[in-house]
XYZ file of C-alpha atoms in Angstrom:
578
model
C 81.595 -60.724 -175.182
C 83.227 -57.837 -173.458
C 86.243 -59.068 -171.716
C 87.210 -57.583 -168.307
C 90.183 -57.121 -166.621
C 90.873 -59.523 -163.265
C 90.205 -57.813 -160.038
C 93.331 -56.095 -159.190
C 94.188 -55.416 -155.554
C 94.766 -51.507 -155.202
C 94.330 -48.944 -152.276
C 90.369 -48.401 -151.576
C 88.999 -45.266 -153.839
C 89.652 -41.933 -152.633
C 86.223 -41.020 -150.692
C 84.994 -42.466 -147.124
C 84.122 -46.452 -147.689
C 82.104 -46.453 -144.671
C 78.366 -45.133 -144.102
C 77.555 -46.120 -140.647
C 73.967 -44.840 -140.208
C 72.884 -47.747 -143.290
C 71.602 -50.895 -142.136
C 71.204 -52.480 -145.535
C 73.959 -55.037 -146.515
C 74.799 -52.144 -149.248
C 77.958 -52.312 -151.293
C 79.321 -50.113 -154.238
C 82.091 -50.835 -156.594
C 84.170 -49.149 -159.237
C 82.457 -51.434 -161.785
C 85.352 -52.190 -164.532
C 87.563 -52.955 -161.678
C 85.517 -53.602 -158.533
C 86.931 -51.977 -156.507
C 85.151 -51.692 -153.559
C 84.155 -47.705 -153.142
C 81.861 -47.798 -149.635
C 80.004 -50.513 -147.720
C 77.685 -50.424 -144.864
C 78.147 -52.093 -141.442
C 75.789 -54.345 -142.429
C 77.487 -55.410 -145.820
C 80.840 -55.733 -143.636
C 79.265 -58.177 -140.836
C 77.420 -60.920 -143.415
C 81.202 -60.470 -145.324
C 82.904 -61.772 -142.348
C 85.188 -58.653 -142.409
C 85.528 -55.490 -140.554
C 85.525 -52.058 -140.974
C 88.858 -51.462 -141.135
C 89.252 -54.359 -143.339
C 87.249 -53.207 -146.317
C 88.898 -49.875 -146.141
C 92.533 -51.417 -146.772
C 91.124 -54.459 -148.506
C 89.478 -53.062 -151.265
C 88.593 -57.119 -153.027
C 87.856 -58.602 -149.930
C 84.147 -59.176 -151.238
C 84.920 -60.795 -153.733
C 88.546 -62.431 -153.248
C 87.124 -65.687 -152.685
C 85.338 -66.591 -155.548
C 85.532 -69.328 -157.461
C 86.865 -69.023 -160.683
C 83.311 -70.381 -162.045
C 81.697 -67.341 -160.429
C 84.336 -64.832 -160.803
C 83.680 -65.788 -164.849
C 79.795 -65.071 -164.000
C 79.781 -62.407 -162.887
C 82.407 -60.926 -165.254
C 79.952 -62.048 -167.879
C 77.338 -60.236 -166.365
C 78.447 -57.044 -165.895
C 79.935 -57.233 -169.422
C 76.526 -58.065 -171.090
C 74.818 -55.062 -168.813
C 77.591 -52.670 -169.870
C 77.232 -53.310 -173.476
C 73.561 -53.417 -173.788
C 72.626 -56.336 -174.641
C 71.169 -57.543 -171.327
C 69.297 -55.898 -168.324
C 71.282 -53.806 -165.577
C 69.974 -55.103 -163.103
C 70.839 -58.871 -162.131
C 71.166 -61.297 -159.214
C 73.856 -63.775 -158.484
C 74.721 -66.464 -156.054
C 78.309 -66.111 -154.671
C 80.421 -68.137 -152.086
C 82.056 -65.616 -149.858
C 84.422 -66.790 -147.089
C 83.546 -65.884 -143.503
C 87.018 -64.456 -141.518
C 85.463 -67.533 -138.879
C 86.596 -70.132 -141.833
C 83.148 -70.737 -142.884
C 81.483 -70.514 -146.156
C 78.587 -68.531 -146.774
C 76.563 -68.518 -149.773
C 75.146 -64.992 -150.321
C 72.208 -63.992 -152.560
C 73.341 -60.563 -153.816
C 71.016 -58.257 -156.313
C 73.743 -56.086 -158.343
C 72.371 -53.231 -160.482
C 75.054 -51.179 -163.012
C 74.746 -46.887 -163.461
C 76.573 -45.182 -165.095
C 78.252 -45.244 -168.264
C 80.473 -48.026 -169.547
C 83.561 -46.010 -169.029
C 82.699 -44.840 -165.218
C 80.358 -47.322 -164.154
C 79.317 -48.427 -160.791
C 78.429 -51.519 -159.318
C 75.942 -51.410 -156.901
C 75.239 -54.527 -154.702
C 72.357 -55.743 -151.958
C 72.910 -58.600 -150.283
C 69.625 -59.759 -148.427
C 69.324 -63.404 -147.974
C 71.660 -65.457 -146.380
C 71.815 -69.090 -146.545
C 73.504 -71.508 -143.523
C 76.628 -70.453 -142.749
C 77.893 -74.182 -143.864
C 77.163 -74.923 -147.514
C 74.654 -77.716 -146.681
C 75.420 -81.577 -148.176
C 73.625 -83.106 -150.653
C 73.196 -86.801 -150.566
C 73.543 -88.343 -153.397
C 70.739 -89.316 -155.451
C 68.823 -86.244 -154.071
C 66.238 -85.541 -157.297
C 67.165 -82.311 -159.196
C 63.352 -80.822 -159.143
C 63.741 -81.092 -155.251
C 67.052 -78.989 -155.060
C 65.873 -76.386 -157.475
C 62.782 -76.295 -155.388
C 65.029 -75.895 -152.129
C 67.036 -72.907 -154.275
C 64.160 -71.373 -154.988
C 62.675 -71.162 -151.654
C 66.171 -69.879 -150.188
C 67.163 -67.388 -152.814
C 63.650 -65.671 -153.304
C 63.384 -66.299 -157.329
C 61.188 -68.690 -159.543
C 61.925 -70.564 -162.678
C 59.217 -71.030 -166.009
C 59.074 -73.220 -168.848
C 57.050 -71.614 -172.033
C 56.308 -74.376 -174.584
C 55.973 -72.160 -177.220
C 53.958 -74.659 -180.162
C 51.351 -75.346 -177.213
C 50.975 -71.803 -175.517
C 51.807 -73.457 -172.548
C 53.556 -72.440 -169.603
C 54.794 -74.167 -166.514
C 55.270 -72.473 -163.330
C 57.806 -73.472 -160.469
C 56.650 -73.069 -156.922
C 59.039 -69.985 -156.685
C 57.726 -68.505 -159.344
C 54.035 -68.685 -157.780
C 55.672 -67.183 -154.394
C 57.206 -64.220 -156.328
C 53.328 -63.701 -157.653
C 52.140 -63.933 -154.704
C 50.687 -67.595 -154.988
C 50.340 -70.114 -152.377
C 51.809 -73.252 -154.125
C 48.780 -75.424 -151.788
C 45.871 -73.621 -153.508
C 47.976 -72.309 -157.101
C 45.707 -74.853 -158.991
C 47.172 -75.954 -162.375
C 50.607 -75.218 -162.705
C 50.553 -75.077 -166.364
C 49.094 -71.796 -167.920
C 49.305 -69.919 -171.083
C 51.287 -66.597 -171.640
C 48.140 -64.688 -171.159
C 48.016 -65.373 -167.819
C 51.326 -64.010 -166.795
C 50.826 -61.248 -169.297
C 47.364 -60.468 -166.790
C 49.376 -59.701 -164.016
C 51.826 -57.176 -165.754
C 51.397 -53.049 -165.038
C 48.545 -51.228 -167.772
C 52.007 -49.137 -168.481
C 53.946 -51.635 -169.008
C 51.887 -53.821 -170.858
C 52.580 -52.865 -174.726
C 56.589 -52.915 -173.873
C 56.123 -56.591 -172.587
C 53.963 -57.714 -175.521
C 56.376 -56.634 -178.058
C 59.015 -58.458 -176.029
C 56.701 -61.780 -176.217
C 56.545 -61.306 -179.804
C 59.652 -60.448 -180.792
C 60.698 -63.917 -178.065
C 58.036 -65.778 -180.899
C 59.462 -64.350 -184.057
C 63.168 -64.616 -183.318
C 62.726 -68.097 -181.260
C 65.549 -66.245 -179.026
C 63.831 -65.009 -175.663
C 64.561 -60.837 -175.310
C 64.891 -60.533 -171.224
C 63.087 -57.661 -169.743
C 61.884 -56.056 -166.644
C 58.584 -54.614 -165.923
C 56.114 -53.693 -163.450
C 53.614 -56.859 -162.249
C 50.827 -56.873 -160.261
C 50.872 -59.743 -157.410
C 48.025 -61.757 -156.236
C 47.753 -60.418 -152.711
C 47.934 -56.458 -154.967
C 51.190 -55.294 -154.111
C 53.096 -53.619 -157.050
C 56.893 -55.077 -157.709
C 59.387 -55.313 -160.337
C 60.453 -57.951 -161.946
C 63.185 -59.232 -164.214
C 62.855 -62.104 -165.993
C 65.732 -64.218 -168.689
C 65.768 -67.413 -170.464
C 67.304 -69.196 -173.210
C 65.403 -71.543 -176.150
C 65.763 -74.893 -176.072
C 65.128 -77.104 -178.822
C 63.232 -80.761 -177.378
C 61.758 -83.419 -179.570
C 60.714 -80.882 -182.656
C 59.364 -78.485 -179.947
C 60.615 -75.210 -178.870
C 61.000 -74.680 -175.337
C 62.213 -71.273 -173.511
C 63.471 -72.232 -169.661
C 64.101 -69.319 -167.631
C 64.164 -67.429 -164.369
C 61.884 -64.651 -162.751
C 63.618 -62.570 -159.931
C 61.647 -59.750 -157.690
C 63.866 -56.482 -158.039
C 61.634 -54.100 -156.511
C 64.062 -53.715 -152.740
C 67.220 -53.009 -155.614
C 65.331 -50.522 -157.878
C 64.841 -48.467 -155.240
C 68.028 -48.267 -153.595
C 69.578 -47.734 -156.930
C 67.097 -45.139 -157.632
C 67.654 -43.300 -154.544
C 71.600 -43.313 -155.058
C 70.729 -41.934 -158.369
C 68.342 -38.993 -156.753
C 71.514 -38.470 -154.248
C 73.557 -37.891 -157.066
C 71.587 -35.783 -158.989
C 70.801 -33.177 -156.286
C 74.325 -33.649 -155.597
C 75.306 -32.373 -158.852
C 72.430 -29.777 -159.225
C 73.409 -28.371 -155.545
C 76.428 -28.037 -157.047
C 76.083 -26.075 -160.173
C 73.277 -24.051 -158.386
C 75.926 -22.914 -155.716
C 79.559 -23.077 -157.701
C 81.023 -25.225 -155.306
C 82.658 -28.884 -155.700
C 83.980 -31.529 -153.472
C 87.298 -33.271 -153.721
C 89.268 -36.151 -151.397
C 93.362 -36.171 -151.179
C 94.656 -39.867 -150.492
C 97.652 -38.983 -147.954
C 100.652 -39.568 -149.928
C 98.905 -39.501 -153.620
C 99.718 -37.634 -156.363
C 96.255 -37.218 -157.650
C 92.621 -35.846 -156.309
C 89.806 -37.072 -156.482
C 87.373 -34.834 -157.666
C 83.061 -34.101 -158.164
C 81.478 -33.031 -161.311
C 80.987 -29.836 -159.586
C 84.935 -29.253 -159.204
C 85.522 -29.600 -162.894
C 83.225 -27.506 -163.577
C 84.747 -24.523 -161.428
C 87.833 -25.372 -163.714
C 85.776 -25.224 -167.037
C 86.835 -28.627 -167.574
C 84.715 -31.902 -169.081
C 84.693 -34.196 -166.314
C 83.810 -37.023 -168.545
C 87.184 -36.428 -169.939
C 88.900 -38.087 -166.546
C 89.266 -41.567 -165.889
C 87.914 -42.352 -162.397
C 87.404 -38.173 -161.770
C 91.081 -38.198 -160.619
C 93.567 -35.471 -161.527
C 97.043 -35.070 -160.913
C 98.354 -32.416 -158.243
C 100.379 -30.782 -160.668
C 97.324 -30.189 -163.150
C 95.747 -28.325 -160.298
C 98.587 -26.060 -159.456
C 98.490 -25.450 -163.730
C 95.049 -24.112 -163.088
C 96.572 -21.116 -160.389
C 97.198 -17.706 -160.807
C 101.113 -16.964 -161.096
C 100.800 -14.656 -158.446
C 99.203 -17.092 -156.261
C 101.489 -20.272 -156.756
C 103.522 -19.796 -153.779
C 100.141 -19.860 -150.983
C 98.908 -22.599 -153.094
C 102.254 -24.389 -152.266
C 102.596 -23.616 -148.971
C 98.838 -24.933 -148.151
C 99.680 -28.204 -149.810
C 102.619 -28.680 -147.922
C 100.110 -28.113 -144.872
C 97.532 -30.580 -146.345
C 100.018 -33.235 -146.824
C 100.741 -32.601 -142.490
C 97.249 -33.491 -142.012
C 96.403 -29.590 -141.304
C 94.337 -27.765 -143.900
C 93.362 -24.166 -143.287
C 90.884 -22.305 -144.901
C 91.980 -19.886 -147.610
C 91.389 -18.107 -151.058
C 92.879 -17.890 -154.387
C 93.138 -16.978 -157.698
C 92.624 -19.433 -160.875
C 92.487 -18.823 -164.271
C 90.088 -21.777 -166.262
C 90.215 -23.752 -169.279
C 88.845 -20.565 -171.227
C 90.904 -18.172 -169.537
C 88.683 -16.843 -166.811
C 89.666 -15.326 -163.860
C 88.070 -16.598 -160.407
C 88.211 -16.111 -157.318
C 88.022 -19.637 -155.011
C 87.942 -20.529 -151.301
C 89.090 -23.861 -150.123
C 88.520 -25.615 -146.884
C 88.990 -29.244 -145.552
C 88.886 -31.540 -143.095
C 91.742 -34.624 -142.389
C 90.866 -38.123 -141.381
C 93.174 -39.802 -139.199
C 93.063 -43.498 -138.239
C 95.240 -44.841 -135.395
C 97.167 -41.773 -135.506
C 97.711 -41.889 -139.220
C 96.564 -39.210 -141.938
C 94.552 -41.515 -143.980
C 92.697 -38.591 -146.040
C 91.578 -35.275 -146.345
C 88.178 -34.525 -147.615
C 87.391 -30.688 -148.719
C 85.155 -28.376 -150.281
C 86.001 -25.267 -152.903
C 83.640 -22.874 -153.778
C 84.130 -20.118 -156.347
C 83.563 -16.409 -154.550
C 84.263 -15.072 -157.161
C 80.802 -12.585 -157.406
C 81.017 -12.118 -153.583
C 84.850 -10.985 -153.162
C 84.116 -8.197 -156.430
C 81.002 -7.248 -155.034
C 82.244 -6.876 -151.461
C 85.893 -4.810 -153.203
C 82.662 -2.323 -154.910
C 80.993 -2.044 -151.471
C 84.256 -1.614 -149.687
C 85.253 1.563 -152.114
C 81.854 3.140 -152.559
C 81.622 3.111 -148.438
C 85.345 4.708 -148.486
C 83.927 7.495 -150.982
C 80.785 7.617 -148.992
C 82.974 8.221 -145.405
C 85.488 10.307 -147.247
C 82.931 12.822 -148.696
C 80.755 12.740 -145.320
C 83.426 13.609 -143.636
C 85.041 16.401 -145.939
C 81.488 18.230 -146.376
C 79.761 17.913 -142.908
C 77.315 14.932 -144.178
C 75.942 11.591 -142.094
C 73.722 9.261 -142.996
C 71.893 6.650 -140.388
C 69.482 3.582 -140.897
C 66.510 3.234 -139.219
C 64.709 -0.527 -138.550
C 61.286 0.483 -137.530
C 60.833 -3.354 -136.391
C 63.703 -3.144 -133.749
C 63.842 0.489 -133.205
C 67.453 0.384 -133.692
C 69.663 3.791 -135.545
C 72.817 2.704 -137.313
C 74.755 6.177 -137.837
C 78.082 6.560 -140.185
C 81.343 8.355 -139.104
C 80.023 11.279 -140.510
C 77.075 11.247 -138.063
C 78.932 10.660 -135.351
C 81.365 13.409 -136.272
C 78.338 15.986 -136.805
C 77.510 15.322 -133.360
C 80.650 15.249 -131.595
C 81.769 11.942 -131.169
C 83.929 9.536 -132.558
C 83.998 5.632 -133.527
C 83.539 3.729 -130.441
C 82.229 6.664 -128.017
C 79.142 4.823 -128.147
C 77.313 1.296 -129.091
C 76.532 1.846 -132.762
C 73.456 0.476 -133.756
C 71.501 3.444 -131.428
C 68.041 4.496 -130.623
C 65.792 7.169 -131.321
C 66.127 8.342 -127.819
C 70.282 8.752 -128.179
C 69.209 11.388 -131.124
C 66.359 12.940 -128.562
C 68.719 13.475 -125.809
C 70.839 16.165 -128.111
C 67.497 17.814 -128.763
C 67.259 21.531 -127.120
C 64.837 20.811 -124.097
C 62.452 23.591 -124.979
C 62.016 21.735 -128.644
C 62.163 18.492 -127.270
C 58.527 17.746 -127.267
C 57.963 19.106 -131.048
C 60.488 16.258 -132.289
C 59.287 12.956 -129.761
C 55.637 13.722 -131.704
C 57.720 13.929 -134.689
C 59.657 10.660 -134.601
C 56.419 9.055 -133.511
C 54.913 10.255 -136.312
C 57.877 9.227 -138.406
C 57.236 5.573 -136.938
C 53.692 5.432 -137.893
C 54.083 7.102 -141.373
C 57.818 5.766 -142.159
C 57.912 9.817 -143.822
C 60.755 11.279 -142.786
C 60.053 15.243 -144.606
C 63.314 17.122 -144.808
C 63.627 19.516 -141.740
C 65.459 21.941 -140.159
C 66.817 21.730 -136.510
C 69.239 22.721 -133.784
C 70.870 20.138 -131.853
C 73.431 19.821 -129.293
C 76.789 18.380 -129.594
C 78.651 15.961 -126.841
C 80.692 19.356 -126.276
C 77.499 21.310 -125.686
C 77.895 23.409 -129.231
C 74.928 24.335 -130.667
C 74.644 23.544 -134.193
C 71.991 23.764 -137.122
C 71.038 20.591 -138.851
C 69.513 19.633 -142.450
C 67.737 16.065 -142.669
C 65.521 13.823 -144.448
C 64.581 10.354 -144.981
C 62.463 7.938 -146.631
C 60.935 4.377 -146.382
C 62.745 1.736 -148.094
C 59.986 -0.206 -150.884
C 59.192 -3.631 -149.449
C 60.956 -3.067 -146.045
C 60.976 -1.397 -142.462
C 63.577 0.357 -142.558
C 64.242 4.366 -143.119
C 67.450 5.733 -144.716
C 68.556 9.106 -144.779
C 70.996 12.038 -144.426
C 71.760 14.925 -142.342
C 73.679 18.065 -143.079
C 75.077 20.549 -140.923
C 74.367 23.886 -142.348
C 75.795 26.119 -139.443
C 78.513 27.635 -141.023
C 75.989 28.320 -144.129
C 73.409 29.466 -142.539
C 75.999 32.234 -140.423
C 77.367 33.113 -143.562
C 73.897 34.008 -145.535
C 73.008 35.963 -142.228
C 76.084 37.718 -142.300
C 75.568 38.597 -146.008
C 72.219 39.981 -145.625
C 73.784 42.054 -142.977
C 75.949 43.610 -145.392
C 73.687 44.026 -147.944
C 71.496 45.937 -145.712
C 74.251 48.326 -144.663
C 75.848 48.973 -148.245
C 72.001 49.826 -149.412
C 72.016 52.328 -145.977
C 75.156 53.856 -147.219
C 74.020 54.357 -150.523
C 71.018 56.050 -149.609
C 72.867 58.468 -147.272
C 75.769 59.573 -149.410
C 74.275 59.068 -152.687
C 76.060 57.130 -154.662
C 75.802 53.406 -156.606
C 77.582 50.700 -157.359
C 77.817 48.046 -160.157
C 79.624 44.484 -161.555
C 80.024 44.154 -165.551
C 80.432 41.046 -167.357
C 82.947 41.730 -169.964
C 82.331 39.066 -171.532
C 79.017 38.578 -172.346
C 78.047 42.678 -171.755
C 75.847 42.014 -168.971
C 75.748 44.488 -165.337
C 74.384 43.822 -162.060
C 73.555 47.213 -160.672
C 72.951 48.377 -157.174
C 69.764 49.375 -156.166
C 71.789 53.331 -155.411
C 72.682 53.131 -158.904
C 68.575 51.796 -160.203
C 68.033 55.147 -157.899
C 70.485 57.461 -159.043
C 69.016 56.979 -162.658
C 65.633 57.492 -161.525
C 64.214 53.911 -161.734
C 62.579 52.529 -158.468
C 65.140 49.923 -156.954
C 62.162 47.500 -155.688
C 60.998 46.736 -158.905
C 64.337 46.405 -160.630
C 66.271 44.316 -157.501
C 68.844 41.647 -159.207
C 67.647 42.708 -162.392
C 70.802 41.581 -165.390
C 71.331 44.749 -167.447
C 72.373 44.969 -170.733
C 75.442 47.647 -172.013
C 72.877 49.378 -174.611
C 70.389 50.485 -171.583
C 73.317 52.360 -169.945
C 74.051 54.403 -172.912
């Protein structure tokens, strides 16, 4: 059998020992050492102790047991770890009340986990007198196992195996369901138990029976029953063969388990969608004892770090394996937060780490500190890898610098239009385009701040165009004057478009003043040197060394007889001069 170690007296586990919205007399324990890890009020009253008790007392549950039921329940847990037994059991224990009293508590224990970080999980939900009551002497034995029975909630059997016979104790017909009064015949055969057992469960028990037959050594199990008033539970039943006047006889116990299941399996659906929330969302938790050298931290943590948490006794880790983990750069903030942390004051902030395999991430820390009669008892924070959003957000942060920066150099905006709010987000270069700069006015806008630059006599033309933008979301490109906060008129290039899936139009203007006056002013020019040509006679021309190519002028398509409409911007070749 697996021996334990005896239950040392350390500082309480590094995470909150108290739940106080729980009513259940709920108590969990570091299993291989028992050390208590959280209780509920509830668990602290029957106990005798208080809150602040159990957090500096991490035994006190179980400092006063006997040395007959310390043994027990060593046993216990040692058979559960190893396999050989269920891991879910109930035991009687003495517990003394802080009023000098004994109490005698019924507690159903159930064991997750693996046998290197297991967890002890108790319920505690009958309580006997608060004085152990006398027995006088004399008293029969049947009556004070009857008396047991009826206190603790559990039943005992006796299967005569030769004779298929099995004899039920009036607990036993309670856990079923039974009325002891109207039971009938207390002895049955196995079938009859076997009748009240689960369809699913059924073939499981059966080969349990059998192999009980075969091996004359009873196999305990747990399984699903059906009771006599039709309520589902689970039960757990043990025994041990007995050999009586060339007969074999199994004696055992039957204990309902159903309230304990289901607390264990809701702690186990807590820490699964712990764990999943965690690796969904890269973040993990961890809890500094004030004036320890090590963290406590969740699966989720070790994963940030690349790191097995299996490979950690308890989940701790030393400070100085953390600070192994930082960037070189980053050592000194690191430092200086720690030294904040271990004031009690713990301030959010971001750093670098580089992982087991070398990878670079980003992280963001934040915590809270507990403090107890003016003492930093703990601090209890989150860390969550940003590592995507901090990269992502650096690419934004330079594309919208190129963006501005190229806006702003070549006379481009852009705006954003939510057709759901009617609100008009416009860039710097927007703003610029018409005259203003940042903070001249509240930025989002509305259509009506773009209307009120609108010449009056083309006002109306663009309101039925922005409605019609609204109903449409088809922004065409256009063409149109508008005037500046300085009163300038200027000429404007825009278009838009819907975004897929959304309300919302994006798109650009231009201001082509300057372009436009230049092309006019070109034309201009081109007129008069054709005037010129015509009056004096004469043309001109531009050769492309190069490649041998002219562009004559339509004086010089005239000169040579050729009519100058037909052959405008015409490329000629060298060979058609000569």
């Amino acid at each position: 059998m697996q021996t334990l170690p005896d239950i040392p007296e350390k500082p309480a586990p590094n995470r909150d020992n108290i739940l106080p919205e729980d009513t259940l007399a709920l108590h969990v324990h570091e299993a291989r050492t028992f050390r208590l890890v959280y209780a509920t009020p509830r668990a602290a009253e029957l106990m005798g102790f208080g809150l602040d008790d159990l957090r500096t007392q991490p035994n006190a549950f179980l400092a006063d047991l006997t040395d007959t039921e310390r043994q027990s329940l060593h046993a216990r847990l040692a058979e559960a770890l190893s396999g050989r037994s269920s891991r879910t059991f109930e035991l009687d224990l003495r517990v003394r009340h802080r009023d000098g009293s004994v109490r005698l508590l019924r507690t159903a224990f159930s064991v997750s986990g693996t046998p290197e970080n297991a967890t002890l999980t108790g319920v505690t939900t009958t309580v006997l007198e608060s004085e152990v009551p006398t027995v006088e002497p004399g008293l029969p034995p049947a009556l004070l196992l009857a008396e047991a029975e009826r206190r603790f909630g559990y039943g005992t059997w006796e299967w005569i195996m030769e004779r298929d016979e099995v004899v039920w104790s009036d607990g036993l017909m309670r856990v079923f369901g039974y009325l002891p009064e109207t039971f009938g015949p207390r002895v049955r055969n196995a079938a009859f138990f076997v009748s009240h057992v689960h369809p699913d469960d059924l073939p499981f028990v059966n080969e349990c029976l059998v192999r009980s037959v075969e091996s004359r050594t009873f196999v305990a199990f747990e399984c699903r029953v059906r009771t006599a008033d039709g309520r589902e539970r689970w039960i757990f039943t043990e025994g041990r063969v007995l050999e009586v006047n060339d007969t074999t006889r199994i004696i055992g116990t039957l204990r309902d388990i159903t309230e304990n299941r289901v607390i264990t399996q809701r702690l186990q659906q807590q820490e699964t969608l712990l764990s999943d929330s965690e690796n969904i969302f890269h973040y993990g938790i961890w809890v500094w004892e004030a004036g320890s050298e090590h963290i406590t931290w969740s699966r989720g943590m070790f994963y940030l770090f690349d790191l097995n948490p299996d490979d950690y006794e308890d989940a701790r880790v030393s400070t100085d394996l953390y600070l192994d983990f930082v960037h070189g750069d980053d050592l000194e903030l690191v430092k200086q937060h720690a030294a904040l942390m271990s004031q009690g004051q713990f301030p959010e902030f971001e750093h670098r780490i580089l992982t087991r395999r070398g990878t670079e991430k980003i992280i963001n820390g934040r915590g809270r500190s507990v403090v107890e009669n003016g003492r930093l008892v703990r601090v209890i924070g989150i860390t969550t890898d940003v590592t995507d959003e901090r990269r992502s957000a650096e690419r934004l942060r330079r594309t919208e610098v190129l963006l501005r920066d190229a806006e702003l150099q070549f006379g481009h905006g852009s705006w954003e239009w939510d057709l759901a709010t009617g609100e008009i987000w416009w860039s710097e270069g927007m703003m610029k385009m018409f005259g203003y700069q940042t903070g001249d006015f509240e930025n989002p806008t509305t259509a009506e701040f773009y209307l009120s630059h609108i010449p009056p006599e083309e006002l109306a033309r663009n309101r039925q165009a922005v409605e019609q933008y609204v109903k449409t979301g088809i922004v065409e490109p256009f063409q149109q004057r508008i005037v500046t906060k300085q009163g300038e008129t200027r000429i404007i290039y825009g278009w838009g478009k819907l975004l897929e899936g959304d309300t919302r139009l994006m798109g650009t203007m231009t201001d082509i003043t300057e372009r436009l006056h230049a092309t006019e002013r070109l034309t201009r020019s081109e007129a008069l040197l054709s005037h010129a040509e015509v009056i004096s006679r004469f043309g001109s021309w531009e050769v492309n060394l190069e490649k041998s190519e002219a562009v004559w002028s339509n004086g010089l398509w005239r000169l040579l007889g050729y009519n100058p409409v037909e052959k405008s911007g015409m490329i000629v070749r060298s060979e058609l001069y000569y």
